[in-house]
PDB file of C-alpha atoms in Angstrom:
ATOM      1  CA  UNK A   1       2.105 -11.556  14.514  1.00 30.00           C
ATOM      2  CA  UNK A   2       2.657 -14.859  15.717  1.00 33.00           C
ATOM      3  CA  UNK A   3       5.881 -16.114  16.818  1.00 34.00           C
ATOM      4  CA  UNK A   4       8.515 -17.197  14.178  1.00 36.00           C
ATOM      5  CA  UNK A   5      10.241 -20.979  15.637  1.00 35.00           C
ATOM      6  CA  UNK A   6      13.615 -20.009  13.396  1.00 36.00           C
ATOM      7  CA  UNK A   7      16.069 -17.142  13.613  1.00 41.00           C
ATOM      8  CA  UNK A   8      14.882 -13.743  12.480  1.00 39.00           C
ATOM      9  CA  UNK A   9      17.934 -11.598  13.306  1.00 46.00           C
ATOM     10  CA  UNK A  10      19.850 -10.331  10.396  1.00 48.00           C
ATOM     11  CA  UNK A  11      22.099 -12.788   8.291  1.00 55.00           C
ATOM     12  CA  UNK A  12      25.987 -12.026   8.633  1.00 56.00           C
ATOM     13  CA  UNK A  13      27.809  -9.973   6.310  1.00 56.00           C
ATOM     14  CA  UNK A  14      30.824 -11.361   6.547  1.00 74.00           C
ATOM     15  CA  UNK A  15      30.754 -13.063   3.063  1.00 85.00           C
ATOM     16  CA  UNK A  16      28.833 -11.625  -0.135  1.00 89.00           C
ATOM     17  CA  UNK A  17      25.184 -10.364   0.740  1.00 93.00           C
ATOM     18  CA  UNK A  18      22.304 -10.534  -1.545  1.00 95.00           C
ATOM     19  CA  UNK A  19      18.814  -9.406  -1.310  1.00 96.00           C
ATOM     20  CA  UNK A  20      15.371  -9.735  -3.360  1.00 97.00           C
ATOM     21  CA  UNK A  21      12.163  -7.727  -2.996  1.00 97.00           C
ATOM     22  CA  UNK A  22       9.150  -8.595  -5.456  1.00 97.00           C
ATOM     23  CA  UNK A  23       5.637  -7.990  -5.371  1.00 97.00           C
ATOM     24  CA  UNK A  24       2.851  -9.534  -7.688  1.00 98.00           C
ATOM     25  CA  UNK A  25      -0.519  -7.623  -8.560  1.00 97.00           C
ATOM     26  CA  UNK A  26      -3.293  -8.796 -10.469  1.00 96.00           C
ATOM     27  CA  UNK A  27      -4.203  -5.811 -13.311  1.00 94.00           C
ATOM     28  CA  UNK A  28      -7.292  -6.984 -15.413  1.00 90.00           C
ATOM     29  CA  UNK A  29      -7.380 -10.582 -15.588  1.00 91.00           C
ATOM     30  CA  UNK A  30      -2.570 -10.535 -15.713  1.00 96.00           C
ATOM     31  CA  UNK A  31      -0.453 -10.952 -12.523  1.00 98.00           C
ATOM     32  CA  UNK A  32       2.255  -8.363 -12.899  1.00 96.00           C
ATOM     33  CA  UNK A  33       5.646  -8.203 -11.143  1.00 95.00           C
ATOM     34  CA  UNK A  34       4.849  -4.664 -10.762  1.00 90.00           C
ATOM     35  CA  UNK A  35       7.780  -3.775  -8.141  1.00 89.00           C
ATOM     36  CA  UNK A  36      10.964  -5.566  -7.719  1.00 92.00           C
ATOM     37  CA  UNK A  37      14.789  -4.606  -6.008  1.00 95.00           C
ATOM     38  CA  UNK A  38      17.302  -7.247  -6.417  1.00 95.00           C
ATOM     39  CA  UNK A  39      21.477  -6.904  -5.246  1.00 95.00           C
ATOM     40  CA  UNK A  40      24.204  -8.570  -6.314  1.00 94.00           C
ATOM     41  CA  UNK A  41      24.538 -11.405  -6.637  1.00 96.00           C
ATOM     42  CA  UNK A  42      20.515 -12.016  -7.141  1.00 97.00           C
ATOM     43  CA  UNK A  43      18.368 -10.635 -10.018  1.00 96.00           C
ATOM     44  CA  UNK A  44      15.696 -11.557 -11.864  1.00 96.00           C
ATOM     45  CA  UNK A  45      14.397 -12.158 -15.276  1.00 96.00           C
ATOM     46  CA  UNK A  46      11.725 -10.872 -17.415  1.00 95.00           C
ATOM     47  CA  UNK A  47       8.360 -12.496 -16.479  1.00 96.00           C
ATOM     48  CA  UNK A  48       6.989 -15.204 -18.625  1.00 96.00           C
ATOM     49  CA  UNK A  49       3.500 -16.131 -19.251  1.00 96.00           C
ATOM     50  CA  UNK A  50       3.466 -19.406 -20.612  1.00 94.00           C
ATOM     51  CA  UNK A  51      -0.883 -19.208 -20.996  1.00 94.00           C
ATOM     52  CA  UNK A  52      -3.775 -16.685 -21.422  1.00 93.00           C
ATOM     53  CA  UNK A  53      -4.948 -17.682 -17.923  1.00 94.00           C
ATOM     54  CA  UNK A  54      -2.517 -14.362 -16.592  1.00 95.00           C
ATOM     55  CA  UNK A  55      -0.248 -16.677 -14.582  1.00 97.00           C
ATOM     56  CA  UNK A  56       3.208 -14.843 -14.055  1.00 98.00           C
ATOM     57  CA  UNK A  57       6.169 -16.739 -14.281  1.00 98.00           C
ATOM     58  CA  UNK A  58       9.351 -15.525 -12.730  1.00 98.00           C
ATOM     59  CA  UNK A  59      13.267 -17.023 -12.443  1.00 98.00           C
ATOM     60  CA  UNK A  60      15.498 -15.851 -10.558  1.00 98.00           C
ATOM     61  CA  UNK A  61      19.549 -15.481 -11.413  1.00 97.00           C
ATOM     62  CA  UNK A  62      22.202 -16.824  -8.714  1.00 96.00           C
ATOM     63  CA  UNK A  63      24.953 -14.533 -10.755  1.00 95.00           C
ATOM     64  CA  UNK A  64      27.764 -15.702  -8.513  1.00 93.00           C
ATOM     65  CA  UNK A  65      26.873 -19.764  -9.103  1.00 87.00           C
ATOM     66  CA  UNK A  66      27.091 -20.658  -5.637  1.00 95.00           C
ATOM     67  CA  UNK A  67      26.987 -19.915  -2.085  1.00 97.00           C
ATOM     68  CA  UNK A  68      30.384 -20.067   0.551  1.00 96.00           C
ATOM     69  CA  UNK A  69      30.563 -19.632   4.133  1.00 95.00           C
ATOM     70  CA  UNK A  70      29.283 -16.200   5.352  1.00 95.00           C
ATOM     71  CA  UNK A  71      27.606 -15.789   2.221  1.00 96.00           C
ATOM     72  CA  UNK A  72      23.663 -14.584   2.540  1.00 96.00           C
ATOM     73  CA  UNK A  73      20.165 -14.684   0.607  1.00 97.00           C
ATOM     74  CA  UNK A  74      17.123 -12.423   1.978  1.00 97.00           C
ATOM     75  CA  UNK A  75      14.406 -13.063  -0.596  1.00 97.00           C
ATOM     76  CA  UNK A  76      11.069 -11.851   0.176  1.00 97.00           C
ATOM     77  CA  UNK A  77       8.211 -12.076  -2.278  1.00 98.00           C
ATOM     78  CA  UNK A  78       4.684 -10.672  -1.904  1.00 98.00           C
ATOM     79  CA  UNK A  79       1.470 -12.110  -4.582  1.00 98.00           C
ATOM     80  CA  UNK A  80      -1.642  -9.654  -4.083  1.00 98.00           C
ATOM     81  CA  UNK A  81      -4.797 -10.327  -4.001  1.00 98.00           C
ATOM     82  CA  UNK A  82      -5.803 -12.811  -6.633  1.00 97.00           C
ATOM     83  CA  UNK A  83      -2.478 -12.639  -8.345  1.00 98.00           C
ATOM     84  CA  UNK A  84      -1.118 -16.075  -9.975  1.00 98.00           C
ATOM     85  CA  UNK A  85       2.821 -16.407 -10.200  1.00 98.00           C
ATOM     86  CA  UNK A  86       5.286 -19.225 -10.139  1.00 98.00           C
ATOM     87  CA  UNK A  87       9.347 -18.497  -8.967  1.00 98.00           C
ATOM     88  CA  UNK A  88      11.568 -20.355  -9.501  1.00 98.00           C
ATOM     89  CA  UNK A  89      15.486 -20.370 -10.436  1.00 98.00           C
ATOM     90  CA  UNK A  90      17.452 -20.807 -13.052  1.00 97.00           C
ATOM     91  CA  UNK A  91      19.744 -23.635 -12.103  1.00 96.00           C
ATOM     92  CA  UNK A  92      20.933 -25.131  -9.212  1.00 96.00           C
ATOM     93  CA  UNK A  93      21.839 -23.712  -6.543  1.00 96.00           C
ATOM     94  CA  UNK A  94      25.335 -24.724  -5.132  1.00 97.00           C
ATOM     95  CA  UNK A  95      26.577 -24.345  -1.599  1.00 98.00           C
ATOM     96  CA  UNK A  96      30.586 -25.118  -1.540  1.00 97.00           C
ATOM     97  CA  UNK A  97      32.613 -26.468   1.233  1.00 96.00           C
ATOM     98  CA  UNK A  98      33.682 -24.444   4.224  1.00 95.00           C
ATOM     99  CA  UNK A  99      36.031 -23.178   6.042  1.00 91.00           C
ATOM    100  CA  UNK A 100      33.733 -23.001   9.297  1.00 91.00           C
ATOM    101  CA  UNK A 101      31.383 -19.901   8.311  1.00 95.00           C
ATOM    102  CA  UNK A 102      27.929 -20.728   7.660  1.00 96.00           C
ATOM    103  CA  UNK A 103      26.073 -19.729   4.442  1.00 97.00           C
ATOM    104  CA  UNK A 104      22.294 -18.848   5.003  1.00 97.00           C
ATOM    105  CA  UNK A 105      19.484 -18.111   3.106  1.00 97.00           C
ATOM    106  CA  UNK A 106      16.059 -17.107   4.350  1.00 97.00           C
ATOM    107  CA  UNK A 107      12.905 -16.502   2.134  1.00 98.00           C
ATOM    108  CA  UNK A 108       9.528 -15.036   3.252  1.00 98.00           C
ATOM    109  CA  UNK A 109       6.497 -15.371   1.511  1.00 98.00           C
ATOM    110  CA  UNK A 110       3.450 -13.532   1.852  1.00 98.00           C
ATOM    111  CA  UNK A 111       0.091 -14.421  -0.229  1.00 98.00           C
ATOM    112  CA  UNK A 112      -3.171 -11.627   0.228  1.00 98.00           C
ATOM    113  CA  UNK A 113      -6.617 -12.625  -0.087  1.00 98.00           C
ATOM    114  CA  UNK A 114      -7.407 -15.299  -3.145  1.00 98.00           C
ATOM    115  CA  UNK A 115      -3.816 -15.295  -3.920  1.00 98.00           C
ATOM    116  CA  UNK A 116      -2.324 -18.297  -5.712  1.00 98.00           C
ATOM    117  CA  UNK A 117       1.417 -18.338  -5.170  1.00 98.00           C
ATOM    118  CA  UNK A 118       4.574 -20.923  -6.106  1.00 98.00           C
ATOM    119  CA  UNK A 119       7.712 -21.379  -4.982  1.00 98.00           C
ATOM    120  CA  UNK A 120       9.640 -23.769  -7.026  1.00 98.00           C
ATOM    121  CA  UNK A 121      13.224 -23.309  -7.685  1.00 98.00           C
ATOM    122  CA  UNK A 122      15.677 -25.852  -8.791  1.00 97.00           C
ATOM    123  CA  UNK A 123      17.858 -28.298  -6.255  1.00 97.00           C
ATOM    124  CA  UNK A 124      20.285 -27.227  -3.688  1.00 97.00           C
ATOM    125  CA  UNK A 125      23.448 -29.178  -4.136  1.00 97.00           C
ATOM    126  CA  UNK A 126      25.110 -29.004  -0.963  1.00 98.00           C
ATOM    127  CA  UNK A 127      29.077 -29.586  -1.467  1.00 98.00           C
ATOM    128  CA  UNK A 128      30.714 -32.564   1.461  1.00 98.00           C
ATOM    129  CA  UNK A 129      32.141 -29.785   3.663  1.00 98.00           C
ATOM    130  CA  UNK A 130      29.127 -27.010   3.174  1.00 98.00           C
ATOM    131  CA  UNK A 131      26.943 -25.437   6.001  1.00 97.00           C
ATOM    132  CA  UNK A 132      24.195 -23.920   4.635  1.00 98.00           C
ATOM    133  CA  UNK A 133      20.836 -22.730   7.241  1.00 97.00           C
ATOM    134  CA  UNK A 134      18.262 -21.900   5.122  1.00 97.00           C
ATOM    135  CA  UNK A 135      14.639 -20.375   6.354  1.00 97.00           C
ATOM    136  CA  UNK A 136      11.267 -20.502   4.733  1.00 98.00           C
ATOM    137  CA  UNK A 137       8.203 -18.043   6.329  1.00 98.00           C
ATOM    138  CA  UNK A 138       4.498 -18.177   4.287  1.00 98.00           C
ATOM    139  CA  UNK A 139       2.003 -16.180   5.505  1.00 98.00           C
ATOM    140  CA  UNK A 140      -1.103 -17.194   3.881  1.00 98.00           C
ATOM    141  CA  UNK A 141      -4.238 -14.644   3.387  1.00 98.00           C
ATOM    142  CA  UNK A 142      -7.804 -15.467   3.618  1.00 98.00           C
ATOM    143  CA  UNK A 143      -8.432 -18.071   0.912  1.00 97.00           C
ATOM    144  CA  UNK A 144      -5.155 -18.293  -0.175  1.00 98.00           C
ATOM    145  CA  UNK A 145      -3.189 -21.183  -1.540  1.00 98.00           C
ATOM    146  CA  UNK A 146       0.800 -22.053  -1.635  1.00 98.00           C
ATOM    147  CA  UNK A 147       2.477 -24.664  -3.495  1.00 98.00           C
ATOM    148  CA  UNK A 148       6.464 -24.577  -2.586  1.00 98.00           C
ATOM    149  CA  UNK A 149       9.198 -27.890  -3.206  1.00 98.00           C
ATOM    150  CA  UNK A 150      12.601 -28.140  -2.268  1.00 97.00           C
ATOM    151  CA  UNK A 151      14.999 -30.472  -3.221  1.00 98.00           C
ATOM    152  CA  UNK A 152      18.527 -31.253  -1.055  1.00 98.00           C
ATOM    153  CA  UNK A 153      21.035 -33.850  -2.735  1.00 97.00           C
ATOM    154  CA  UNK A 154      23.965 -34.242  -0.040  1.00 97.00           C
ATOM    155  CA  UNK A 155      27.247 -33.970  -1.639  1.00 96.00           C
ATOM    156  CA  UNK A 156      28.141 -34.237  -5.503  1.00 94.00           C
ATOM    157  CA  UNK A 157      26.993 -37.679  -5.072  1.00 88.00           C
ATOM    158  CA  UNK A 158      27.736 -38.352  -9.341  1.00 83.00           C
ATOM    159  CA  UNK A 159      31.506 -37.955  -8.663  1.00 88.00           C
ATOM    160  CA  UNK A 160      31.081 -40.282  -5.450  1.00 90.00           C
ATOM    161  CA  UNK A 161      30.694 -37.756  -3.251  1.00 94.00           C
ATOM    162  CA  UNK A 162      29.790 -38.130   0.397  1.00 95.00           C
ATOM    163  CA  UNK A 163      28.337 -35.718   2.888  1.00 97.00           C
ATOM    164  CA  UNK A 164      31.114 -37.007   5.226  1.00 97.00           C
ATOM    165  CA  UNK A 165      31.484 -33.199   6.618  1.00 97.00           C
ATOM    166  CA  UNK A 166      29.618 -29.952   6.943  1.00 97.00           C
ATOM    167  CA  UNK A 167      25.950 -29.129   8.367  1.00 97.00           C
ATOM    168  CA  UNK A 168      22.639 -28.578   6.628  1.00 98.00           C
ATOM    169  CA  UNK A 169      19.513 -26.817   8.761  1.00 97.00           C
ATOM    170  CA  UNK A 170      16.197 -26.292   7.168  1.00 97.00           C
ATOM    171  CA  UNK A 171      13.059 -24.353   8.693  1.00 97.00           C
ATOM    172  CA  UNK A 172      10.044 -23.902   7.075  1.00 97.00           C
ATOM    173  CA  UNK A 173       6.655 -22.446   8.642  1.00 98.00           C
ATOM    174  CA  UNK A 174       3.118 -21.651   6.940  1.00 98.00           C
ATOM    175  CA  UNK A 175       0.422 -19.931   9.106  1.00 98.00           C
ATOM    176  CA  UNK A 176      -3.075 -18.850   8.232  1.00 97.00           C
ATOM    177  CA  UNK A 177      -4.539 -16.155  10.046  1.00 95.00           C
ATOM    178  CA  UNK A 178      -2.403 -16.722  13.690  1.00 95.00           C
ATOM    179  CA  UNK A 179      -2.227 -20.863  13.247  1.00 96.00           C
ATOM    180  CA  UNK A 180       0.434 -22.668  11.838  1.00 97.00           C
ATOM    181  CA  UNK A 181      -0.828 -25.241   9.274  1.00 97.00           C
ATOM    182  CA  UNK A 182       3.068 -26.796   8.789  1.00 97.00           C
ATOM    183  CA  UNK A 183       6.072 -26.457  10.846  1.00 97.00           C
ATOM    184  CA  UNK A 184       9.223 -28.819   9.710  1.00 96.00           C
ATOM    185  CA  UNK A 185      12.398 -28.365  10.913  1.00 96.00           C
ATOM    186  CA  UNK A 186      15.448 -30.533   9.820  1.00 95.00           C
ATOM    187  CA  UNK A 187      18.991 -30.874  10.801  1.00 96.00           C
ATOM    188  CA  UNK A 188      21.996 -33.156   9.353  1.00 96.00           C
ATOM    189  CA  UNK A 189      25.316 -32.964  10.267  1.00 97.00           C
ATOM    190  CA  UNK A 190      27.634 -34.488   8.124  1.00 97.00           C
ATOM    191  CA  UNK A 191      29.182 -38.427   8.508  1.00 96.00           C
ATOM    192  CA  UNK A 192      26.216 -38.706  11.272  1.00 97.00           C
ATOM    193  CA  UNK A 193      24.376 -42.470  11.407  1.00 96.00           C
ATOM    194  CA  UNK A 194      21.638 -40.842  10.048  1.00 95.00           C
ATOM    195  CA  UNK A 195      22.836 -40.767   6.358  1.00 95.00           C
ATOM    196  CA  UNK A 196      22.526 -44.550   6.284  1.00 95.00           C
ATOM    197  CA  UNK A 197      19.610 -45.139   9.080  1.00 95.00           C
ATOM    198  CA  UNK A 198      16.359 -46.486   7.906  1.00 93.00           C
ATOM    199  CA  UNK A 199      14.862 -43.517   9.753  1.00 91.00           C
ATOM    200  CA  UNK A 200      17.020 -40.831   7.947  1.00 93.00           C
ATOM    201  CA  UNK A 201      18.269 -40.809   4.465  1.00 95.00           C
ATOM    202  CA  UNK A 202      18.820 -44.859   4.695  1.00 95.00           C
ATOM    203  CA  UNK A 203      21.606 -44.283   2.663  1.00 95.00           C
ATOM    204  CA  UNK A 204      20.425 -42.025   0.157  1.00 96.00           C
ATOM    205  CA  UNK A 205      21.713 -39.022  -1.245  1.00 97.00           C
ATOM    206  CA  UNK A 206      18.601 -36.676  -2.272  1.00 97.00           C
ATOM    207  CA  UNK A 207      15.778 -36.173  -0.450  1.00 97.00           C
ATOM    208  CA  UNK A 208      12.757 -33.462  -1.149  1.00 97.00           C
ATOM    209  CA  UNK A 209       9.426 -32.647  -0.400  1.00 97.00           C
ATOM    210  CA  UNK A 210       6.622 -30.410  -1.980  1.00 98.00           C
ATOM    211  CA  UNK A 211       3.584 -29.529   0.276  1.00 98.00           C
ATOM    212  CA  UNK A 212       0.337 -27.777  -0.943  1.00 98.00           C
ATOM    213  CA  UNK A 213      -1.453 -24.932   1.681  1.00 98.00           C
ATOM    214  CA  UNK A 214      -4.843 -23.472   1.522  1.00 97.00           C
ATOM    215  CA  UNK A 215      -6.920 -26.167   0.051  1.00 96.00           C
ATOM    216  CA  UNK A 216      -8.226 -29.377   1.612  1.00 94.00           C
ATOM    217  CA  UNK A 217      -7.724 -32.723   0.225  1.00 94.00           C
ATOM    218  CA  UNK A 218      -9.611 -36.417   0.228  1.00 90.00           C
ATOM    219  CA  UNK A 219      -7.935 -39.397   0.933  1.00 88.00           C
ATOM    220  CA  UNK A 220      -8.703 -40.790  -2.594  1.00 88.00           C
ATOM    221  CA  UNK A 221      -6.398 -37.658  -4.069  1.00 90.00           C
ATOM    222  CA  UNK A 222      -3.712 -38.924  -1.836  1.00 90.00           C
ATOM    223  CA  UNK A 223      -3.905 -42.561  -3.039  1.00 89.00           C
ATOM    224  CA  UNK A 224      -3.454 -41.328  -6.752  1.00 90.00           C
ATOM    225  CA  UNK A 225      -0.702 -39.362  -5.813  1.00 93.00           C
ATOM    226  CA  UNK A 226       1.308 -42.296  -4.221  1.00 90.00           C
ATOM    227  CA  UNK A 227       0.322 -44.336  -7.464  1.00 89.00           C
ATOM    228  CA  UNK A 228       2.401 -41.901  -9.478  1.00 88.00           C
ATOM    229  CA  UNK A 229       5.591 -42.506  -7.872  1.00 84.00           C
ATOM    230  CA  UNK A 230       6.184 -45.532  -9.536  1.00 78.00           C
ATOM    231  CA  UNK A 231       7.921 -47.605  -6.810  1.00 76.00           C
ATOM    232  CA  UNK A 232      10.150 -44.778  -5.478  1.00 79.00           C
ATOM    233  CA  UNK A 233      10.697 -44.641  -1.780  1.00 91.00           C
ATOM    234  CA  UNK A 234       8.167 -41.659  -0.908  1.00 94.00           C
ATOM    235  CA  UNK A 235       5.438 -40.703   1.324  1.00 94.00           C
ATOM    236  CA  UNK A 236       2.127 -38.531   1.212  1.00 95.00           C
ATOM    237  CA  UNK A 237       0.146 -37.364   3.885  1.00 95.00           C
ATOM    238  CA  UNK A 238      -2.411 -34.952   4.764  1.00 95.00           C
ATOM    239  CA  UNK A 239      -1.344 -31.467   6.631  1.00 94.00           C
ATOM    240  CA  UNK A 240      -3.992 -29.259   8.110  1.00 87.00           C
ATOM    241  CA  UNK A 241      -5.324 -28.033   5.694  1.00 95.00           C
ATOM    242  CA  UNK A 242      -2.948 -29.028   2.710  1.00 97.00           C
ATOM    243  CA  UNK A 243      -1.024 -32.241   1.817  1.00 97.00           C
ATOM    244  CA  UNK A 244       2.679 -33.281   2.029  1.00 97.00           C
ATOM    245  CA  UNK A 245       4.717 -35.717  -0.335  1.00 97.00           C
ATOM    246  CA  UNK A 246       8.498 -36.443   0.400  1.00 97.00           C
ATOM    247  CA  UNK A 247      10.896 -38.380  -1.378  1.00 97.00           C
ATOM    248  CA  UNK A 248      14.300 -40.023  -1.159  1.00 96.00           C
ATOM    249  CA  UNK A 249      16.772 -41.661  -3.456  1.00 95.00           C
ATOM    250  CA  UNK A 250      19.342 -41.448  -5.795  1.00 94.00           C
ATOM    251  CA  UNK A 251      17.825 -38.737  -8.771  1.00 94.00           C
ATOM    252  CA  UNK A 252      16.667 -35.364  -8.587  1.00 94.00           C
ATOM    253  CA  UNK A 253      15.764 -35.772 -11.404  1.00 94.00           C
ATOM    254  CA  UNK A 254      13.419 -38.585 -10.656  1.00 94.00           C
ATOM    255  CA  UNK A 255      12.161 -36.255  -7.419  1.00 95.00           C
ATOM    256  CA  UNK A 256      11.416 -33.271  -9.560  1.00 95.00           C
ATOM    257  CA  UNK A 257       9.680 -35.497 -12.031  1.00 94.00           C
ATOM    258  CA  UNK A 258       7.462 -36.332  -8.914  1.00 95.00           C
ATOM    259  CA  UNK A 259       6.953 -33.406  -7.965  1.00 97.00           C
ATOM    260  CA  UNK A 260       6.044 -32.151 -11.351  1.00 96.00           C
ATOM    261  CA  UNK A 261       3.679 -35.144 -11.937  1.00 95.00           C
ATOM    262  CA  UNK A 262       1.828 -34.180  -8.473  1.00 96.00           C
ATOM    263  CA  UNK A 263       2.496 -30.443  -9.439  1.00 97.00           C
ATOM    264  CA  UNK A 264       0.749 -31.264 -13.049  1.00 96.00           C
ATOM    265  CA  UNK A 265      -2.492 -33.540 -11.539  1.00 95.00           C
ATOM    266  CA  UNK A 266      -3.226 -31.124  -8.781  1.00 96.00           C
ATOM    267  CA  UNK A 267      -3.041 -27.719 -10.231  1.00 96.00           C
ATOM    268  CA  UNK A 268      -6.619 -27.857 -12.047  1.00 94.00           C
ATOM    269  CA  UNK A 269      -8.449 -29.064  -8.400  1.00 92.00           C
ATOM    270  CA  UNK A 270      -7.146 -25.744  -7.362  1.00 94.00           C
ATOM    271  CA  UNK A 271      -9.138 -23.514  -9.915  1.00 92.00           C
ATOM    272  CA  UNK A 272      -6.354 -22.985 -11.752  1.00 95.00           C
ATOM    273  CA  UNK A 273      -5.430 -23.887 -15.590  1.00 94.00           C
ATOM    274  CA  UNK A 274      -3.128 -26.288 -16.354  1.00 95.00           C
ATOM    275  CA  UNK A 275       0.460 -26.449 -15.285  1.00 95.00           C
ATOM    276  CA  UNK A 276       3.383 -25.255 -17.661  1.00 95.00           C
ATOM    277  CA  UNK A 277       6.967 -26.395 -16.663  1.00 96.00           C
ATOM    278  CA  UNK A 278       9.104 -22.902 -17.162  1.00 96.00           C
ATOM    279  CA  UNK A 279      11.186 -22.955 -20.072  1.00 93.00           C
ATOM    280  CA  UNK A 280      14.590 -22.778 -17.608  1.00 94.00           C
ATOM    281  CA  UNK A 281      13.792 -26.738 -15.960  1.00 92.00           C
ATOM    282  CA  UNK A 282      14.643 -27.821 -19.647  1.00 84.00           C
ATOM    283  CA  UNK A 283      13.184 -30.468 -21.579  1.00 71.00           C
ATOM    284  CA  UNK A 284      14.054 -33.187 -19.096  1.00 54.00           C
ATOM    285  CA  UNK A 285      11.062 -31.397 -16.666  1.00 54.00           C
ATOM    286  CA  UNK A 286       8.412 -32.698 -19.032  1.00 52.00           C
ATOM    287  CA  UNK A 287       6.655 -35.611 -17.342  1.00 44.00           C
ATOM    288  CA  UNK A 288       6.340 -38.652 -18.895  1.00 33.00           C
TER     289      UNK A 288
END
């Protein structure tokens, strides 16, 4: 097992605990959710299948609304061999101010052989005053493929909020057979210079990224994917073995639109039928 670069020990209980365990398994041609444990204050909906193609769709439930300090989120999700599934969530996902505990949330991922997995839940809104670590593990099998987007706006920035206080850490890792194909690790500490630096947020209150794992891309797919941004301040690159696209600004609703354009003209190069927004994003996910 190679070695993890963020913090494996168990998250503190001190604050309301809440775990997820769900495994996808291809049965004739349909993924299945065929075993699933969730605790307060998780749990999950029935699966959708928006297609005949057998792609699962599954959303989970934040009962609670939002996360405080000492709070903690353990999901762990496991697609089989040549299953299909998208998760997501079913709103936002709010982390409040604090009184000094941290909230954390860690998520592992782990996609067998010819599996064709997709995390894509809804933005993180993280309160002026809020410190939230959150950890993201994919383990990709042979052949495999992972599409995963997150989206961070910093502070209820509609009311004229400020991330003046708090702290936000993010970890993510993907390996492939022993070798890491993306490492990223972020940290922002609330009022810092880098809200407003050129090289940070520049000033900006959102910022997100969705990267693509498994599959190899040509520059020319890049180039149409920086075409569909329409003048918002974003970048794409290639990963090993995979591509990145980040964005900052104002909207996340303008950065899931993005994301769902990319989402939308990449899907098909992967062997896989066309993408369906799940019915929770609401009409405003449609891409125009």
């Amino acid at each position: 097992m190679p070695q993890t670069a963020f913090d494996l020990s168990p998250i503190s209980t001190s604050g309301w605990q809440g775990s997820l365990k769900l495994s996808f398994e291809q049965r004739q041609g349909k993924t299945m959710p065929l075993r699933s444990y969730t605790s307060a204050p998780l749990r999950l909906q029935r699966p959708f299948y928006p297609d005949d193609s057998g792609s699962c769709q599954s959303a989970i439930v934040h009962t609670a609304g939002g996360m405080v300090g000492g709070d903690g989120l353990d999901i762990q999700v496991r697609f089989g061999e040549r299953s299909q599934a998208l998760v997501t969530t079913t709103a936002a996902h709010k982390v409040y101010r604090s009184s000094g505990a941290v909230a954390q949330q860690r998520i592992d991922l782990r996609l067998e052989a010819g599996a064709y997995g997709e995390w894509l839940p809804q933005e993180t809104i993280l309160f002026s005053g809020g410190r939230f670590h959150q950890s993201l593990r994919v383990e990709l099998g042979p052949a495999a493929v992972w599409t995963g987007w997150e989206i961070t706006r910093f502070g209820r920035s509609a009311r004229g909020e400020r991330f003046t206080a708090g702290e936000w850490q993010s970890a993510t890792e993907v390996w492939q057979a022993g070798r890491p194909l993306w490492i990223d690790r972020q940290r922002l500490v609330g009022g810092s210079a880098v809200l407003d630096s050129a090289h940070g947020l520049a000033g900006y209150p959102v910022v997100g990224a969705i990267a693509i794992l498994g599959h190899d891309f040509d520059p020319a797919q890049l180039d149409s994917l920086r075409a569909l941004a329409g003048g918002a301040d974003i970048g794409v690159t290639s990963l090993m073995k995979g591509l990145l696209c980040r964005y900052r600004g104002t909207s996340s609703q303008q950065a899931r639109q993005w994301f769902t354009q990319v989402w939308q003209a990449l899907r098909p190069q992967l062997g896989q039928s066309a993408a369906c927004p799940p019915r929770v994003w609401g009409p405003s996910s449609k891409s125009s």
